[in-house]
Coordinates of C-alpha atoms and ligand atoms in Angstrom, one line a residue:
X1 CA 112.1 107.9 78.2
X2 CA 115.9 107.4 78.2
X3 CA 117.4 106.1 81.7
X4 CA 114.0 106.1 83.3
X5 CA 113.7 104.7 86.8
X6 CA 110.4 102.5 86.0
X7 CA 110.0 99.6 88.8
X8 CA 109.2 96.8 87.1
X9 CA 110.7 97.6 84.5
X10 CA 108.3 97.7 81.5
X11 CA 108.6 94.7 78.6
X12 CA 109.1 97.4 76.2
X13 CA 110.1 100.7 76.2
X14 CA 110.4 103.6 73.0
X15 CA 112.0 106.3 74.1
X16 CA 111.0 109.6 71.5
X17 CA 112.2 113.1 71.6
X18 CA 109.1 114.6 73.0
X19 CA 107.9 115.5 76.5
X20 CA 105.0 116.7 78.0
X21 CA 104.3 119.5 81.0
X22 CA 101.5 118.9 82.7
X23 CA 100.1 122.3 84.0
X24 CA 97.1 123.7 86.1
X25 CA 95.1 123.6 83.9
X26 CA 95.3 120.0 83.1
X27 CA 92.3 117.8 83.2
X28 CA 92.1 113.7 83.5
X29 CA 89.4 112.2 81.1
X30 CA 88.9 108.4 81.9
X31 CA 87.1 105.4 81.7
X32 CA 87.2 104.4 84.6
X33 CA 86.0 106.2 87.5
X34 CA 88.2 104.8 90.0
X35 CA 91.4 104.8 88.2
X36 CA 90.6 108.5 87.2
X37 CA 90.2 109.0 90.9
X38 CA 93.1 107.3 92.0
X39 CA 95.6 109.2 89.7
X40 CA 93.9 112.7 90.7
X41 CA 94.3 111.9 94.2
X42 CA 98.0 110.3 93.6
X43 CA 98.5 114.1 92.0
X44 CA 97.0 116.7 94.2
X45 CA 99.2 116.8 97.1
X46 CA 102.4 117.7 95.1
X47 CA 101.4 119.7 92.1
X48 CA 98.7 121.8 94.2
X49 CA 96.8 121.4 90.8
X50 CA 93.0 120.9 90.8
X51 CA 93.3 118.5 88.2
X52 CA 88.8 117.4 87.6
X53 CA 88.2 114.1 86.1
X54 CA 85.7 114.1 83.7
X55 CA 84.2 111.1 81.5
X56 CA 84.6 113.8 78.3
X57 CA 86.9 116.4 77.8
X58 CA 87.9 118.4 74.1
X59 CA 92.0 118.5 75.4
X60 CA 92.2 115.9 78.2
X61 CA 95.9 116.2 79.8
X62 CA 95.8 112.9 80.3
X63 CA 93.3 110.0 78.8
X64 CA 92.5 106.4 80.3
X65 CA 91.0 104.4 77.9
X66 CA 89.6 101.2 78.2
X67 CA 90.2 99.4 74.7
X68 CA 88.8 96.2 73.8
X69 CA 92.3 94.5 73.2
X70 CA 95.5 93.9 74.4
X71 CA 96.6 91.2 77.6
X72 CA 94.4 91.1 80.6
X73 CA 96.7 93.3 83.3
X74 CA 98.7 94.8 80.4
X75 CA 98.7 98.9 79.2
X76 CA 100.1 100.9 76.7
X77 CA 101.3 103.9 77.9
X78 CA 101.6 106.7 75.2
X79 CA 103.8 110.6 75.9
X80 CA 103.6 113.3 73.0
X81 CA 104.0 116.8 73.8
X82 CA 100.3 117.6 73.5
X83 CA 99.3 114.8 76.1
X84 CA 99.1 111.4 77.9
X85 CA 96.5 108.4 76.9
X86 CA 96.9 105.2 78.9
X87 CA 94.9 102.5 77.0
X88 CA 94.0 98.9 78.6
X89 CA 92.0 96.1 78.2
X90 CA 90.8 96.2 81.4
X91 CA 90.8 98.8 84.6
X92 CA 94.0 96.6 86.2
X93 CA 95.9 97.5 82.9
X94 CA 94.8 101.8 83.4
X95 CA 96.1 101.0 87.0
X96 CA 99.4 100.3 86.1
X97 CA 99.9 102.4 83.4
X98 CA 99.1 105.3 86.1
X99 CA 101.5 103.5 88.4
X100 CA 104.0 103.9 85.8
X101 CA 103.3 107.3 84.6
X102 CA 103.6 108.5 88.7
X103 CA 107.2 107.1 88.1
X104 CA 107.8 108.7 85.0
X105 CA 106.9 112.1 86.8
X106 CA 109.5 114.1 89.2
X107 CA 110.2 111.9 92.7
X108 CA 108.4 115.2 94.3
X109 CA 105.2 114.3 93.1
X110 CA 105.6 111.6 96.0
X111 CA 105.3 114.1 98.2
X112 CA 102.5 114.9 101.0
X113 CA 102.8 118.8 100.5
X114 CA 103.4 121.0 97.0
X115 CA 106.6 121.1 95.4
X116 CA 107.9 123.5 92.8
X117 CA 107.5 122.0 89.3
X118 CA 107.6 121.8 86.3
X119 CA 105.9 118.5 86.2
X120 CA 107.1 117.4 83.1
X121 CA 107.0 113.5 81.9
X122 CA 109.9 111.8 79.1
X123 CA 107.9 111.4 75.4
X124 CA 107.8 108.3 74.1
X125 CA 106.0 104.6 74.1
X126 CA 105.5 101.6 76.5
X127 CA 103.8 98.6 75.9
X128 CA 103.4 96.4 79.2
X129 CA 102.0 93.2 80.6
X130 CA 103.4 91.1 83.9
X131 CA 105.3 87.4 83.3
X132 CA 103.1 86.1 86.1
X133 CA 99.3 86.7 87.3
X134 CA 100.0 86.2 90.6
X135 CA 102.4 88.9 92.2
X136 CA 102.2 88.9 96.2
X137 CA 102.9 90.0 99.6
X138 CA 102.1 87.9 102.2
X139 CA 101.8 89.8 106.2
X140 CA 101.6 87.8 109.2
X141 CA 99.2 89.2 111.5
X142 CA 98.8 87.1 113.9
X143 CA 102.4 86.2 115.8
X144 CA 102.3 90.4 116.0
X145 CA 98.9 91.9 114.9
X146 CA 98.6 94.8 113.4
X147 CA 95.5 97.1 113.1
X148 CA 93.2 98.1 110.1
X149 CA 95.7 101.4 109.3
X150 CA 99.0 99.6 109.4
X151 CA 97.6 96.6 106.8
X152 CA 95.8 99.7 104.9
X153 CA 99.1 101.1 104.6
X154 CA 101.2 98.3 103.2
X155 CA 98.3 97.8 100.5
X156 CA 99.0 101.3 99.4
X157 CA 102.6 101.1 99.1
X158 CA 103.0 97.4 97.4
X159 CA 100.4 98.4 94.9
X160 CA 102.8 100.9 93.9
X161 CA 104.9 98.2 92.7
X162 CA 101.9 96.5 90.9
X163 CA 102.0 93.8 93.6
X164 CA 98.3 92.5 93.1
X165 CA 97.9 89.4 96.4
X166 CA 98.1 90.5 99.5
X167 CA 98.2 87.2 101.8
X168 CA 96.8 87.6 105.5
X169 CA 98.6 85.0 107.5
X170 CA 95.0 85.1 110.4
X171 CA 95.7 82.3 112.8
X172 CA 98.5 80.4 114.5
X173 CA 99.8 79.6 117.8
X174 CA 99.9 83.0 119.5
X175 CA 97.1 84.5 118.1
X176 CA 93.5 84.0 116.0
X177 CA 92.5 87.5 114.3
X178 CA 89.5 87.6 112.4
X179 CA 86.2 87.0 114.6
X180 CA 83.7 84.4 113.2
X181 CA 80.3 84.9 114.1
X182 CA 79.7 81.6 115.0
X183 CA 82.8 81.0 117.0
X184 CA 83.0 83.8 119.4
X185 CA 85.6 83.0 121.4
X186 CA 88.0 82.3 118.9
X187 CA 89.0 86.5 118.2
X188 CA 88.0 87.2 121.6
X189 CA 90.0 85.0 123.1
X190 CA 92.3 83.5 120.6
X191 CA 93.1 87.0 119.8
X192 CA 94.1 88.5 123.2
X193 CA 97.5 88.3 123.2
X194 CA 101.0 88.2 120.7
X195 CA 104.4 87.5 121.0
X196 CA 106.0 88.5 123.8
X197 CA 103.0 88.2 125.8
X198 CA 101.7 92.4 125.6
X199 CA 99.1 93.5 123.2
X200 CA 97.7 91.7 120.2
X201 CA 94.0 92.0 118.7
X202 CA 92.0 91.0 115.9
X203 CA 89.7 92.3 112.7
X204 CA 85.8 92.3 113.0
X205 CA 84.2 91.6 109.7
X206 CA 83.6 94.9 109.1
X207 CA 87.2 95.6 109.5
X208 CA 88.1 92.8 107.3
X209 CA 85.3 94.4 104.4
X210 CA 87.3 97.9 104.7
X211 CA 90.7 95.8 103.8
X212 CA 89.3 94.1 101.3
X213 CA 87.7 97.0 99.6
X214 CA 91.0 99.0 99.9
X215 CA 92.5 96.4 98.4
X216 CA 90.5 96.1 95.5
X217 CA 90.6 99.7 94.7
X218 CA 94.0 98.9 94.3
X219 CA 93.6 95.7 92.0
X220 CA 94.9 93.9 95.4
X221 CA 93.4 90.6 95.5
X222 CA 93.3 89.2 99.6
X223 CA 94.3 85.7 100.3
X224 CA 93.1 85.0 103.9
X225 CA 94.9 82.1 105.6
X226 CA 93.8 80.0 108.5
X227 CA 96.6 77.7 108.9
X228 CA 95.9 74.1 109.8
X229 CA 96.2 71.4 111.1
X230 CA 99.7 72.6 113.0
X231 CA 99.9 76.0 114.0
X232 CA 96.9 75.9 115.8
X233 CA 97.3 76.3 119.9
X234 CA 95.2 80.0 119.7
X235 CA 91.9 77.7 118.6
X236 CA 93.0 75.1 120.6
X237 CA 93.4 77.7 124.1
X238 CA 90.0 79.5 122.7
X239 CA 87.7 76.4 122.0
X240 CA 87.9 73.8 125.2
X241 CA 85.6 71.1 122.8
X242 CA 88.5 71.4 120.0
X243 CA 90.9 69.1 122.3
X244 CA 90.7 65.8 123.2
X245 CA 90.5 65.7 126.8
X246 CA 88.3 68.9 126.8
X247 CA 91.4 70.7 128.4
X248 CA 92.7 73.3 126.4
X249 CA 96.3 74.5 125.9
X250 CA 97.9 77.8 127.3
X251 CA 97.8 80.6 125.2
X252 CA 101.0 80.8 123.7
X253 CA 103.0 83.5 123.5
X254 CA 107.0 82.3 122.7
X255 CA 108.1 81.9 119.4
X256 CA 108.6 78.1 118.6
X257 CA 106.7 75.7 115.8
X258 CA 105.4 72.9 115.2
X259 CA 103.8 71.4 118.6
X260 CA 100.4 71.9 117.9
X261 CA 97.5 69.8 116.1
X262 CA 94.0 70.1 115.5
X263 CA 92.5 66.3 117.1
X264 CA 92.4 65.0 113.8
X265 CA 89.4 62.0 114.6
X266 CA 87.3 64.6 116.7
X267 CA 84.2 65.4 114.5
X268 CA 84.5 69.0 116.5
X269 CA 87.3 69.7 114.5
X270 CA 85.4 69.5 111.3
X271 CA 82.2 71.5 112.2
X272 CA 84.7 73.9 113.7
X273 CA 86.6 73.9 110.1
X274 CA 83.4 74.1 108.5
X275 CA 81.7 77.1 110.5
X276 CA 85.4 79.2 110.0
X277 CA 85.9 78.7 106.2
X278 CA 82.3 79.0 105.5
X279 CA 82.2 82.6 107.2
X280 CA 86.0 83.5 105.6
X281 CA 84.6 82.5 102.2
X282 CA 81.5 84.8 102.1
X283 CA 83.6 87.9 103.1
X284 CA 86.5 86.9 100.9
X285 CA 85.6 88.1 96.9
X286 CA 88.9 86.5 95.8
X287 CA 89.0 83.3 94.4
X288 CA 91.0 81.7 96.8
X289 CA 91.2 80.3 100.9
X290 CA 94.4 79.0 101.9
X291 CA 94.7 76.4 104.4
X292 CA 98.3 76.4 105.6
X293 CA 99.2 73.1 106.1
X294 CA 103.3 73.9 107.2
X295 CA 104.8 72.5 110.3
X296 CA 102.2 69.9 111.3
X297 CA 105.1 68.2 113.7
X298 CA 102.6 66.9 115.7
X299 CA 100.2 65.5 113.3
X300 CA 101.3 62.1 111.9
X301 CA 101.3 61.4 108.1
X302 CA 98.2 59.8 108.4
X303 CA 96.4 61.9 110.2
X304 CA 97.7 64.7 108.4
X305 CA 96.2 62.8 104.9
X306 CA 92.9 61.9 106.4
X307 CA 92.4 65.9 107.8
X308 CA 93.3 67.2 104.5
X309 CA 91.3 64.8 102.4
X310 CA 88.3 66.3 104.3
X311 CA 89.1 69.6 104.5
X312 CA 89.9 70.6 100.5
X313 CA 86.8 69.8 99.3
X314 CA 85.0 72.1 102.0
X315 CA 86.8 74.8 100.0
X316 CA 85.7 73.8 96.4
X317 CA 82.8 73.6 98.1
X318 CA 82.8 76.9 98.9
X319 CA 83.2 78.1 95.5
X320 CA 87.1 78.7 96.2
X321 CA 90.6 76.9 95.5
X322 CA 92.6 75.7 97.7
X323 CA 96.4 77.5 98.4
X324 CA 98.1 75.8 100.7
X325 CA 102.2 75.7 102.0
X326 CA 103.8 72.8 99.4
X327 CA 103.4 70.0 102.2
X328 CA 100.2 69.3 100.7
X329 CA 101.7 67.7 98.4
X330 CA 101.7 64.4 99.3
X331 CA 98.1 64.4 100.3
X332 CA 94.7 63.7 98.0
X333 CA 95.0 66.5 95.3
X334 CA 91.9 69.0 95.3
X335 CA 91.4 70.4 91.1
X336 CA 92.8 73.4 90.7
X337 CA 95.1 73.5 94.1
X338 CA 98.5 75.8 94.3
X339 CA 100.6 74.3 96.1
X340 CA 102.8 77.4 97.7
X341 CA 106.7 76.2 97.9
X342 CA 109.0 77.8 100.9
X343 CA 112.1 75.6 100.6
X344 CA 115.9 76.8 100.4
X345 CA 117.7 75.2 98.4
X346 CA 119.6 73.0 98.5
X347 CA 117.5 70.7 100.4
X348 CA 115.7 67.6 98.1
X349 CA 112.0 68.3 99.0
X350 CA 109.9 65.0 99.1
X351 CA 106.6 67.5 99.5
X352 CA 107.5 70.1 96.8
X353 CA 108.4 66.4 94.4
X354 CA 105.4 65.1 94.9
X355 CA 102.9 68.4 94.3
X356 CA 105.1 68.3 91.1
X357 CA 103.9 65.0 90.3
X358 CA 100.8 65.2 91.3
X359 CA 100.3 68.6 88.7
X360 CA 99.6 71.1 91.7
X361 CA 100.3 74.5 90.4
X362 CA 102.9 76.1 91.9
X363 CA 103.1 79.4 94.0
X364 CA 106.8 80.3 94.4
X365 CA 107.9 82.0 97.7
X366 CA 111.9 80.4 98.4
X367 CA 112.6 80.9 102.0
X368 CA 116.4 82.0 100.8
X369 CA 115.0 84.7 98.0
X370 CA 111.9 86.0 99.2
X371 CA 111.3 85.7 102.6
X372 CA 111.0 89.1 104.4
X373 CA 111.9 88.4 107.9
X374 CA 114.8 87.0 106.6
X375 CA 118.0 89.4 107.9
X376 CA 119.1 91.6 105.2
X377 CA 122.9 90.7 107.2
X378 CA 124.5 89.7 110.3
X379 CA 123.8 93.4 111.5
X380 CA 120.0 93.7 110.7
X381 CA 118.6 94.0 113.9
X382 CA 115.7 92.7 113.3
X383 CA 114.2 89.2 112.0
X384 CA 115.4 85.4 111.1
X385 CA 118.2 83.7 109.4
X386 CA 117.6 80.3 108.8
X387 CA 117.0 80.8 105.5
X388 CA 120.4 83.0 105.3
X389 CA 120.6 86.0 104.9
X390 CA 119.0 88.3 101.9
X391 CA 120.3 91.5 100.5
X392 CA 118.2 93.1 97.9
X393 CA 120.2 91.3 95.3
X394 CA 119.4 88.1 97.0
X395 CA 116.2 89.3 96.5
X396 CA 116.5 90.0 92.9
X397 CA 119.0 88.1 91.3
X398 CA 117.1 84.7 90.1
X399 CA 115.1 83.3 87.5
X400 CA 111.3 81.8 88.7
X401 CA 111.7 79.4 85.5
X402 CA 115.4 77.8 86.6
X403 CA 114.7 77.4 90.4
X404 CA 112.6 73.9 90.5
X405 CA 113.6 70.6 89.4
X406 CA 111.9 69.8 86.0
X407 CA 108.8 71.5 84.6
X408 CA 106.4 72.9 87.1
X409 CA 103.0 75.3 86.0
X410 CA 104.0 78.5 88.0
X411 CA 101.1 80.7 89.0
X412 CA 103.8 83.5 90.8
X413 CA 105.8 84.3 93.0
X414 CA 104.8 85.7 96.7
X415 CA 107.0 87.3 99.4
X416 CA 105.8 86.5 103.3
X417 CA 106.5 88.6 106.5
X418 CA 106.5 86.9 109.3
X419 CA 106.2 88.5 112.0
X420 CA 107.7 86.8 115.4
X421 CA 110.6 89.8 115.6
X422 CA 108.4 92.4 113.8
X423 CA 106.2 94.8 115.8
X424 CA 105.8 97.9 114.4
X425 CA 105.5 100.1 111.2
X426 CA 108.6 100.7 110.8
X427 CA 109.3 97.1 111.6
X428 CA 107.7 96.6 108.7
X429 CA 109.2 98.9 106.6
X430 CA 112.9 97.8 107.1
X431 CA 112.1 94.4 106.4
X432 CA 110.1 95.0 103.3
X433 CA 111.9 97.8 101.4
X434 CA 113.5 97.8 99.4
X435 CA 113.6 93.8 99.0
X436 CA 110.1 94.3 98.2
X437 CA 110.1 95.9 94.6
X438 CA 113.0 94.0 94.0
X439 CA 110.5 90.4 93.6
X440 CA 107.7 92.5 92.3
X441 CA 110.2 93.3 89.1
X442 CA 110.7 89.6 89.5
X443 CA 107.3 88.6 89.3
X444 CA 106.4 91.4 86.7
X445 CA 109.7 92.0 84.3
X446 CA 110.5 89.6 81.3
X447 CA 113.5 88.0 82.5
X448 CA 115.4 89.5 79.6
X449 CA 114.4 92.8 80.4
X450 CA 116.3 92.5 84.0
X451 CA 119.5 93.0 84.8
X452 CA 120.9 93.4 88.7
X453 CA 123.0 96.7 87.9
X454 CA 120.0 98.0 85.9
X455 CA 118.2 97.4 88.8
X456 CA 119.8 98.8 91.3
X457 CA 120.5 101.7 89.5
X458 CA 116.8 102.7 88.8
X459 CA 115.5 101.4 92.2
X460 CA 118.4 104.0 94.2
X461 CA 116.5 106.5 92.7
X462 CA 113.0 105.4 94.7
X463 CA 114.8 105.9 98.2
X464 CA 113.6 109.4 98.4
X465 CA 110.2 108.5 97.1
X466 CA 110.0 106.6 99.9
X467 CA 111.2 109.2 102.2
X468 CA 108.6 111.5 100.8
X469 CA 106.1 109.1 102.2
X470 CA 107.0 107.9 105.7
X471 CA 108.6 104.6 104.4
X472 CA 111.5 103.9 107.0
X473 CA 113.6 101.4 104.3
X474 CA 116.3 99.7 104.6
X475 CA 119.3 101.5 103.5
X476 CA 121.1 98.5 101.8
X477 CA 124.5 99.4 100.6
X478 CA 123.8 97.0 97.6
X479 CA 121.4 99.4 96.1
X480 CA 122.1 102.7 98.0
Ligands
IFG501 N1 108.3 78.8 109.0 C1 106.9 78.9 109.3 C2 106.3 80.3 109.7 C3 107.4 81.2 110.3 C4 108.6 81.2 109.4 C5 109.6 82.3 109.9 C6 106.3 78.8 107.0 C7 105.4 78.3 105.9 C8 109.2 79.8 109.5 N2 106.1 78.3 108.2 O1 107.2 79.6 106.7 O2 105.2 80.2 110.5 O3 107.7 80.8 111.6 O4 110.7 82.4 108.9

């Protein structure tokens, strides 16, 4: 296990002299059904081996235990010459010891198609468990929206990376993309258009269920969003009794922010609030509903106080805790909120100050680190730079416990894509690797364990990983 090209990098890591082959004939034995399945299906393709999975075997090739010790997502991953046994305290922990046995394994076993062998996998010990529980990716469906496939898609390749939130950004000004029952109009009308005016969309409930049960096969816990009270014009144009004078807004299409409020002293508002996070809750399984809260321009500070002072406890309510972007912070405090920080520094941050002080937990997603539409440089030719621009070292290069002012309670770290200049797969796919991996090692590798040239040395040797699988990255000449 010398030089091995593990991202994150494993807390610990004992390299031994063996190594171990695996061969036809090898056979999975595990504890859990799922994970079994998951690495059988992960191996097929490339080996061409039929590799059964069976809850007892006399010689498994490799073994997934479940063990009744050891940190909640955390593995120990064990190579002799005779075999593989992956043991975890719970299924999350067999997950990502299988995650990093696949990247222990030749980069061909990425691939679609069988490659020549031998399959053969460095001897020797690791003992892993993430720095923070919450490890995220956050897509913005609903400037450009992007179908059940696509999102299905980005699950499977930030799980790689033992990324376990994925963050569905479902309403804002140009679009409203998951249909509520008791709303109609709100996906069917709020959801007919994107940026740029052509195309847009939106999940049913059913399509929702199939990305939430992807997800969790995956460990990948889904954060819906409905942002409010600003960023609201598609709910606005869809739901005439939503506005004041009864006359809704035109559906927006352009790319500013900050313009639009929910009426604040209509009661309409809160049944409508009410009716959308009742029916998000009951097809949401995670613990948590976030309720955006950024860019409310046109909401006063009173207003702003009085909407979210009713609003939080309709998610405790609900059984869920409340995320929401770090303005909240200010406002009543709901137990148990996060309070999800986008600054760049080096702006003083009344909001972010006064979630500190009011004990809000902290989500960490700085808009100069870890925001994906962010420009990789002056040539990228797609997304923002407001933040600056980030190269995968941008990325990479920081520590979660030196970046706020005084002592904070940080749940994670989260990386968004917004999506006003992103349209595509391979949209996606520029923007998000490698930058990508590079926070999940942040959000999953000791700090002392990390090293930027360490880095970038083991991550170069993903690129044709990705290649293997479709992944149109970024070829930043920081890492490549
Ligand atoms: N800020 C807005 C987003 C998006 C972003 C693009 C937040 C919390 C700028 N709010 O980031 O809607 O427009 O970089």
């Amino acid at each position: 296990m010398n030089d091995i090209t593990v991202v994150p990098v494993p807390a610990l890591v004992e390299p031994s002299n063996a190594a171990y082959e695996l061969r036809a004939d090898a056979a999975i034995r595990s504890d859990s059904a799922s994970v079994g399945a998951y690495l059988a299906e992960a191996l097929r393709p490339a080996t061409g081996f039929a590799l059964p999975v069976e809850a007892a075997h006399p010689r498994p090739a490799i073994e997934l235990r479940l063990v009744g010790h050891g940190p909640d997502e955390g593995y120990e991953l064990v190579v002799e010459a005779d075999g593989i046994v992956v043991r975890a305290r719970r299924e999350a922990g067999l997950f990502y010891g299988v995650q990093t046995l696949l990247q222990l394994l030749p980069s061909t076993v990425d691939a679609a198609t069988v490659q020549d062998g031998p399959w053969i996998v460095p001897g020797g010990r690791i003992a892993d468990e993430p720095r923070f529980s919450y490890r995220g990716a956050m897509l913005d469906v609903a400037r450009h929206f992007f179908g059940v496939e696509v999102v299905l898609r980005f699950i499977d390749a930030l799980s790689r990376y033992k990324i376990n939130v994925l963050h569905l950004h479902l309403s804002d000004d140009q679009g409203w993309r998951i249909a509520i029952e008791s709303w109609p109009q709100l996906a069917r009308v709020g959801g007919a258009t994107q940026v740029g005016g052509a195309g847009g969309g939106w999940f049913s409930q059913a399509d929702y269920a199939r990305i939430v049960a992807h997800a969790a096969a995956r460990h990948v816990t889904v954060v819906p969003e409905i942002d409010m009270p600003g960023h609201t014009n598609a709910a606005l144009h869809a739901c005439p009794a939503l506005n004041d004078d009864g006359v809704p807004p035109a559906a927006y299409t352009g790319v500013e922010v900050g313009f639009s409020t929910l009426a604040v002293g209509r009661e309409e508002t809160y049944a409508f609030v009410r009716d959308v996070l009742a029916e998000v809750a009951a097809i949401t399984p995670g613990p948590w509903l976030h309720i955006g809260g950024d860019e409310a321009q046109n909401t006063s500070a009173q207003d702003y106080r009085t909407f979210m002072a009713r609003v939080q406890p309709m998610v405790t309510a609900l059984g869920k805790t409340v995320i929401a972007w770090h303005q909240i912070g200010p406002t009543e405090r709901e137990p148990g909120r996060i309070a999800q920080y986008w600054g760049a520094k080096p702006e003083p941050d009344e909001d972010l100050l006064a979630a500190l002080a009011q004990g809000d937990r902290i989500l960490l997603s700085p808009a100069d680190r870890v925001y994906l539409d962010m420009r990789y440089t002056a040539e990228t030719p797609i997304g923002h730079d407001w933040a600056g621009y980030i190269t995968t070292q941008t990325a990479y290069d920081w520590d979660p416990d030196t970046l706020l002012p005084g002592p904070c309670d940080i749940v994670g770290i989260e990386a968004p894509l917004w999506t006003e200049s992103v349209a595509t797969a391979a949209d996606i796919d520029l923007l998000t690797f490698p930058r990508l991996p590079a926070v999940a090692e942040v959000a999953w590798s000791p700090q002392a364990a990390r090293d930027w040239a360490g880095f970038r040395a083991r991550l170069a040797a993903h690129g044709p990983r990705w290649t293997l699988r479709g992944v149109a990255f970024h070829p930043d000449p920081t890492v490549f």
